[in-house]
Coordinates of C-alpha atoms in Angstrom, one line a residue:
X1 CA -6.3 -18.4 28.2
X2 CA -8.0 -21.7 26.9
X3 CA -8.3 -21.9 23.2
X4 CA -11.6 -21.5 21.4
X5 CA -12.8 -24.5 19.4
X6 CA -13.6 -23.5 15.8
X7 CA -15.6 -25.2 13.0
X8 CA -14.9 -24.1 9.4
X9 CA -17.8 -24.9 7.0
X10 CA -16.9 -24.6 3.4
X11 CA -13.3 -25.3 4.2
X12 CA -12.1 -26.3 0.7
X13 CA -12.9 -23.2 -1.3
X14 CA -10.2 -20.5 -1.9
X15 CA -11.5 -18.5 1.0
X16 CA -11.9 -21.5 3.3
X17 CA -8.3 -22.7 2.6
X18 CA -7.0 -19.2 3.2
X19 CA -8.9 -19.0 6.5
X20 CA -7.4 -22.3 7.7
X21 CA -3.9 -21.0 6.9
X22 CA -4.6 -18.1 9.2
X23 CA -6.3 -20.0 11.9
X24 CA -3.5 -22.5 12.3
X25 CA -1.3 -19.6 13.3
X26 CA -3.8 -18.2 15.8
X27 CA -2.7 -19.0 19.3
X28 CA -6.2 -18.7 20.7
X29 CA -7.9 -21.0 18.2
X30 CA -8.1 -24.8 17.9
X31 CA -9.6 -26.0 14.6
X32 CA -12.0 -28.7 15.9
X33 CA -13.9 -29.5 12.7
X34 CA -13.5 -28.9 8.9
X35 CA -16.7 -29.4 7.0
X36 CA -17.5 -29.9 3.3
X37 CA -19.8 -31.9 1.0
X38 CA -18.0 -33.4 -2.0
X39 CA -14.8 -33.5 0.0
X40 CA -15.9 -35.6 2.9
X41 CA -13.1 -38.0 4.1
X42 CA -10.3 -36.1 2.4
X43 CA -7.5 -34.2 4.0
X44 CA -7.5 -30.4 3.5
X45 CA -3.9 -30.7 2.2
X46 CA -5.3 -32.3 -1.0
X47 CA -6.6 -28.8 -1.7
X48 CA -3.4 -26.9 -0.7
X49 CA -0.1 -28.8 -0.4
X50 CA 1.2 -26.1 2.0
X51 CA -1.1 -27.6 4.7
X52 CA 0.6 -31.0 4.5
X53 CA 2.0 -32.1 7.8
X54 CA -0.3 -29.8 9.8
X55 CA -2.4 -31.5 12.5
X56 CA -5.8 -30.8 11.1
X57 CA -9.0 -32.9 11.2
X58 CA -10.3 -34.7 8.1
X59 CA -13.2 -33.1 6.3
X60 CA -16.6 -34.3 7.5
X61 CA -20.2 -33.4 6.6
X62 CA -21.7 -30.6 8.8
X63 CA -24.2 -31.8 11.4
X64 CA -25.8 -29.6 14.0
X65 CA -24.6 -32.0 16.7
X66 CA -21.0 -30.7 16.0
X67 CA -22.0 -27.4 17.5
X68 CA -21.9 -28.9 21.0
X69 CA -18.2 -28.9 20.8
X70 CA -17.4 -25.4 19.3
X71 CA -17.3 -21.8 20.3
X72 CA -16.9 -20.2 16.9
X73 CA -18.3 -21.2 13.5
X74 CA -16.9 -19.8 10.3
X75 CA -19.0 -20.2 7.2
X76 CA -17.6 -19.8 3.7
X77 CA -20.5 -21.4 2.0
X78 CA -22.8 -20.9 -1.0
X79 CA -25.4 -18.2 -0.3
X80 CA -28.2 -19.4 2.0
X81 CA -26.4 -22.2 3.8
X82 CA -25.2 -20.1 6.7
X83 CA -28.8 -19.1 7.4
X84 CA -29.6 -22.7 8.0
X85 CA -26.7 -23.2 10.4
X86 CA -27.6 -20.0 12.2
X87 CA -30.9 -21.5 13.4
X88 CA -29.0 -24.1 15.5
X89 CA -26.7 -21.7 17.4
X90 CA -26.8 -21.8 21.1
X91 CA -26.2 -18.5 22.9
X92 CA -22.5 -19.2 23.6
X93 CA -21.6 -19.7 19.9
X94 CA -20.4 -16.9 17.6
X95 CA -21.1 -17.3 13.8
X96 CA -18.7 -15.4 11.5
X97 CA -20.1 -15.5 7.9
X98 CA -17.8 -14.9 5.0
X99 CA -20.6 -15.1 2.4
X100 CA -23.6 -12.8 1.9
X101 CA -26.2 -14.3 4.2
X102 CA -26.3 -11.5 6.8
X103 CA -24.9 -8.6 4.8
X104 CA -28.3 -7.0 4.0
X105 CA -30.5 -5.6 6.7
X106 CA -33.8 -6.5 5.0
X107 CA -35.0 -9.9 3.9
X108 CA -36.7 -8.2 0.9
X109 CA -33.3 -6.8 -0.2
X110 CA -31.7 -10.2 0.0
X111 CA -34.5 -11.7 -2.1
X112 CA -34.1 -8.9 -4.7
X113 CA -30.3 -9.2 -5.1
X114 CA -29.7 -12.9 -4.3
X115 CA -32.9 -14.3 -5.9
X116 CA -33.8 -16.5 -2.9
X117 CA -35.9 -16.0 0.2
X118 CA -34.0 -15.4 3.4
X119 CA -34.5 -18.4 5.6
X120 CA -33.5 -16.7 8.9
X121 CA -35.0 -13.2 8.8
X122 CA -35.6 -13.1 12.5
X123 CA -31.8 -13.4 13.1
X124 CA -30.8 -10.5 10.9
X125 CA -31.3 -8.1 13.8
X126 CA -28.9 -10.3 15.8
X127 CA -26.2 -9.8 13.2
X128 CA -23.8 -7.0 12.4
X129 CA -22.3 -6.1 9.0
X130 CA -18.8 -5.4 10.4
X131 CA -16.2 -3.5 8.6
X132 CA -13.7 -3.5 11.5
X133 CA -12.1 -0.1 11.1
X134 CA -15.6 1.6 10.7
X135 CA -17.9 -0.2 13.2
X136 CA -15.8 -2.8 14.9
X137 CA -16.4 -1.2 18.3
X138 CA -20.0 -2.4 18.2
X139 CA -19.1 -6.1 17.5
X140 CA -19.3 -7.3 21.1
X141 CA -23.1 -7.1 21.3
X142 CA -23.7 -9.5 18.3
X143 CA -23.7 -13.2 18.0
X144 CA -23.7 -13.3 14.2
X145 CA -20.9 -11.3 12.4
X146 CA -21.2 -10.7 8.7
X147 CA -18.0 -9.9 6.9
X148 CA -18.2 -7.5 4.0
X149 CA -17.6 -8.6 0.4
X150 CA -14.2 -8.1 -1.2
X151 CA -15.1 -5.4 -3.6
X152 CA -17.1 -3.4 -1.0
X153 CA -14.2 -3.5 1.4
X154 CA -11.9 -1.9 -1.2
X155 CA -14.5 0.8 -1.9
X156 CA -16.0 1.6 1.5
X157 CA -12.7 2.0 3.3
X158 CA -11.7 5.1 1.2
X159 CA -15.2 6.5 0.9
X160 CA -16.8 6.3 4.3
X161 CA -14.4 8.9 6.0
X162 CA -15.1 11.3 3.2
X163 CA -18.8 10.9 3.4
X164 CA -18.7 11.4 7.2
X165 CA -17.0 14.8 6.7
X166 CA -19.2 15.8 3.7
X167 CA -16.1 16.4 1.5
X168 CA -17.3 14.7 -1.7
X169 CA -20.4 14.8 -3.8
X170 CA -22.4 11.7 -3.4
X171 CA -23.8 11.5 -6.9
X172 CA -22.1 10.3 -10.1
X173 CA -19.4 8.3 -8.3
X174 CA -17.7 5.8 -10.6
X175 CA -16.2 2.7 -9.0
X176 CA -14.1 0.5 -11.3
X177 CA -12.8 -2.6 -9.7
X178 CA -10.5 -5.4 -11.0
X179 CA -10.1 -8.7 -9.2
X180 CA -8.0 -11.8 -9.4
X181 CA -10.0 -14.8 -10.6
X182 CA -9.9 -16.4 -7.2
X183 CA -12.8 -14.0 -6.3
X184 CA -15.1 -16.1 -8.4
X185 CA -14.4 -19.3 -6.5
X186 CA -13.1 -22.7 -7.5
X187 CA -15.8 -23.0 -10.1
X188 CA -14.3 -20.1 -12.1
X189 CA -12.6 -22.3 -14.6
X190 CA -15.8 -24.0 -15.6
X191 CA -17.9 -20.8 -15.4
X192 CA -15.6 -18.8 -17.6
X193 CA -14.1 -21.6 -19.7
X194 CA -14.8 -19.6 -22.9
X195 CA -13.2 -16.4 -21.6
X196 CA -9.5 -17.3 -22.0
X197 CA -9.2 -16.6 -18.3
X198 CA -5.4 -16.4 -18.1
X199 CA -4.9 -14.0 -20.9
X200 CA -7.9 -11.7 -21.0
X201 CA -9.8 -9.1 -18.9
X202 CA -13.6 -9.6 -18.5
X203 CA -16.2 -7.2 -17.2
X204 CA -19.1 -8.9 -15.5
X205 CA -22.2 -8.1 -13.4
X206 CA -22.3 -4.7 -15.2
X207 CA -24.8 -2.4 -13.6
X208 CA -26.3 -5.0 -11.3
X209 CA -23.6 -6.9 -9.5
X210 CA -24.8 -8.1 -6.1
X211 CA -22.2 -6.0 -4.2
X212 CA -24.1 -2.9 -5.3
X213 CA -26.5 -3.7 -2.5
X214 CA -24.1 -3.6 0.4
X215 CA -22.1 -0.6 -1.0
X216 CA -25.4 1.3 -1.2
X217 CA -26.6 0.2 2.2
X218 CA -23.4 1.1 4.0
X219 CA -22.8 4.5 2.3
X220 CA -26.3 5.6 2.9
X221 CA -25.6 5.5 6.7
X222 CA -23.2 8.4 6.2
X223 CA -25.2 10.8 4.0
X224 CA -28.7 12.2 3.9
X225 CA -28.2 13.2 0.3
X226 CA -29.4 11.2 -2.7
X227 CA -26.7 8.7 -3.5
X228 CA -25.8 7.5 -7.0
X229 CA -22.9 5.5 -8.3
X230 CA -21.9 3.1 -11.0
X231 CA -19.9 0.0 -9.9
X232 CA -18.3 -2.3 -12.5
X233 CA -16.2 -5.4 -11.5
X234 CA -13.8 -7.1 -13.8
X235 CA -11.9 -10.4 -13.7
X236 CA -8.2 -10.2 -14.5
X237 CA -5.6 -12.8 -15.5
X238 CA -4.1 -13.0 -12.0
X239 CA -5.0 -15.3 -9.1
X240 CA -5.6 -12.9 -6.2
X241 CA -5.8 -9.2 -5.4
X242 CA -8.3 -6.3 -6.0
X243 CA -7.5 -2.8 -7.4
X244 CA -10.4 -0.4 -7.2
X245 CA -10.2 3.0 -9.0
X246 CA -12.9 5.5 -7.7
X247 CA -13.7 8.8 -9.5
X248 CA -15.3 11.4 -7.3
X249 CA -16.4 15.1 -7.5
X250 CA -15.2 17.2 -4.6
X251 CA -17.4 19.6 -2.7
X252 CA -16.6 23.3 -3.2
X253 CA -13.3 24.4 -1.6
X254 CA -12.1 20.8 -0.8
X255 CA -8.6 20.0 -1.9
X256 CA -6.6 16.8 -2.5
X257 CA -4.5 17.5 0.6
X258 CA -7.7 17.9 2.7
X259 CA -8.8 14.4 1.4
X260 CA -5.5 12.9 2.3
X261 CA -5.4 14.4 5.8
X262 CA -9.0 13.3 6.5
X263 CA -8.2 9.7 5.5
X264 CA -4.9 9.7 7.4
X265 CA -6.6 11.1 10.6
X266 CA -9.4 8.6 10.3
X267 CA -7.1 5.6 10.1
X268 CA -4.2 6.8 12.2
X269 CA -4.9 4.2 14.9
X270 CA -5.6 1.3 12.6
X271 CA -3.0 -1.3 11.8
X272 CA -4.2 -2.4 8.3
X273 CA -5.2 0.7 6.4
X274 CA -2.3 2.7 4.9
X275 CA -2.8 6.1 3.3
X276 CA 0.1 6.7 0.8
X277 CA 1.7 9.9 -0.3
X278 CA -0.2 12.0 -2.8
X279 CA -0.3 10.6 -6.4
X280 CA 1.4 7.4 -5.4
X281 CA 1.2 4.6 -7.9
X282 CA -0.3 1.5 -6.5
X283 CA -0.3 -2.2 -7.3
X284 CA -2.0 -5.3 -6.0
X285 CA 1.5 -6.6 -5.5
X286 CA 1.9 -4.1 -2.6
X287 CA -0.8 -5.9 -0.5
X288 CA -0.7 -9.6 -1.6
X289 CA -0.6 -12.0 1.3
X290 CA -1.4 -9.3 3.8
X291 CA -4.5 -8.0 5.6
X292 CA -3.6 -4.4 4.4
X293 CA -5.6 -1.9 2.4
X294 CA -3.4 0.6 0.7
X295 CA -5.1 3.9 -0.5
X296 CA -3.7 6.5 -2.9
X297 CA -5.4 9.8 -3.6
X298 CA -4.5 11.2 -7.0
X299 CA -5.0 14.5 -8.8
X300 CA -7.3 14.7 -11.8
X301 CA -6.9 17.0 -14.7
X302 CA -10.0 18.7 -13.4
X303 CA -9.7 20.8 -10.2
X304 CA -13.0 19.6 -8.7
X305 CA -12.3 15.9 -9.1
X306 CA -10.0 13.3 -7.6
X307 CA -9.1 9.7 -8.3
X308 CA -8.8 7.3 -5.4
X309 CA -7.0 4.0 -5.9
X310 CA -7.2 1.2 -3.3
X311 CA -5.7 -2.2 -3.2
X312 CA -6.4 -5.3 -1.1
X313 CA -5.8 -9.0 -1.2
X314 CA -9.4 -10.3 -1.9
X315 CA -8.7 -13.6 -0.1
X316 CA -7.4 -11.9 3.1
X317 CA -8.5 -8.3 3.7
X318 CA -11.5 -9.1 1.4
X319 CA -12.2 -12.4 3.0
X320 CA -10.4 -14.6 5.5
X321 CA -8.2 -11.9 7.1
X322 CA -11.2 -9.7 7.7
X323 CA -13.0 -12.6 9.3
X324 CA -10.0 -13.2 11.7
X325 CA -9.8 -9.4 12.3
X326 CA -13.5 -9.5 13.4
X327 CA -12.8 -12.6 15.5
X328 CA -10.0 -10.7 17.3
X329 CA -12.2 -7.7 17.9
X330 CA -15.1 -9.8 19.1
X331 CA -13.0 -11.7 21.7
X332 CA -10.6 -8.9 22.6
X333 CA -7.6 -10.7 21.2
X334 CA -4.7 -8.5 20.0
X335 CA -5.8 -7.2 16.7
X336 CA -2.8 -8.5 14.7
X337 CA -3.1 -12.1 16.1
X338 CA -2.6 -14.5 13.1
X339 CA -2.5 -11.5 10.8

């Protein structure tokens, strides 16, 4: 099988570099172009020394003429920029966006949460918000693939199977998530310079973090009941990883073992979601440098409640790995290729 030529736009950010590390291992992908702005002319190895000695193109500025020579475009860009690139796609090019440009199904919602007008509203219907284990089977029909955010990935994977089976109450859910500071991008050190980043824990986006929008949008597809939840993200003094702790009320007669069986059955054929034994302690260290999501269902001191803990690597399962997983599903490559 001939290799697909790929362009990576936004190649020097934490997610972009992680994506390159995966793609150089992908036997069906040739990295044709690496694009950036302030980094033009540099080698990608200047952003990560582990890429030294790899045969990779120098970083250039994106130009729509480059699209003549590529099959797949990965965008890990500031919000809005993938929309501009999407307007120049020919029918044989797949766009896989790792930012938020096509996560929301309505332009009005994008404006509400991202404070900018969507510049490619007519292409939203040609895109799919793809959480591979949930709706990956539909990916083949779409030219634009939107990868879920890191926090939503850690929250939606444990909750969607329970919503589908009507096992939990869909109001008053508490989602408490803690992320390594890489989730805030390379500018994190300037943005949080007064926060003592390496020795303190910081809550941010309290009540109104942008990822509320996609969590809400996706969960509503699986319930007709009125949904309410509180999601609070935190930055922690570690580089990578997300640990989400979710507090839920059970429907009448539902037990912890029923929850575990439902999750286990739902993901029994999936390679990357692992349901642990009841009440297992869980750490981000269990999933670092992998495309795995580990989920533990724990008892609460209240009979009608449970606590679900999930862990992912925000740069892989919450970012670059999920993009490669979607690539593999789109082109019918073995699902674990490069992962």
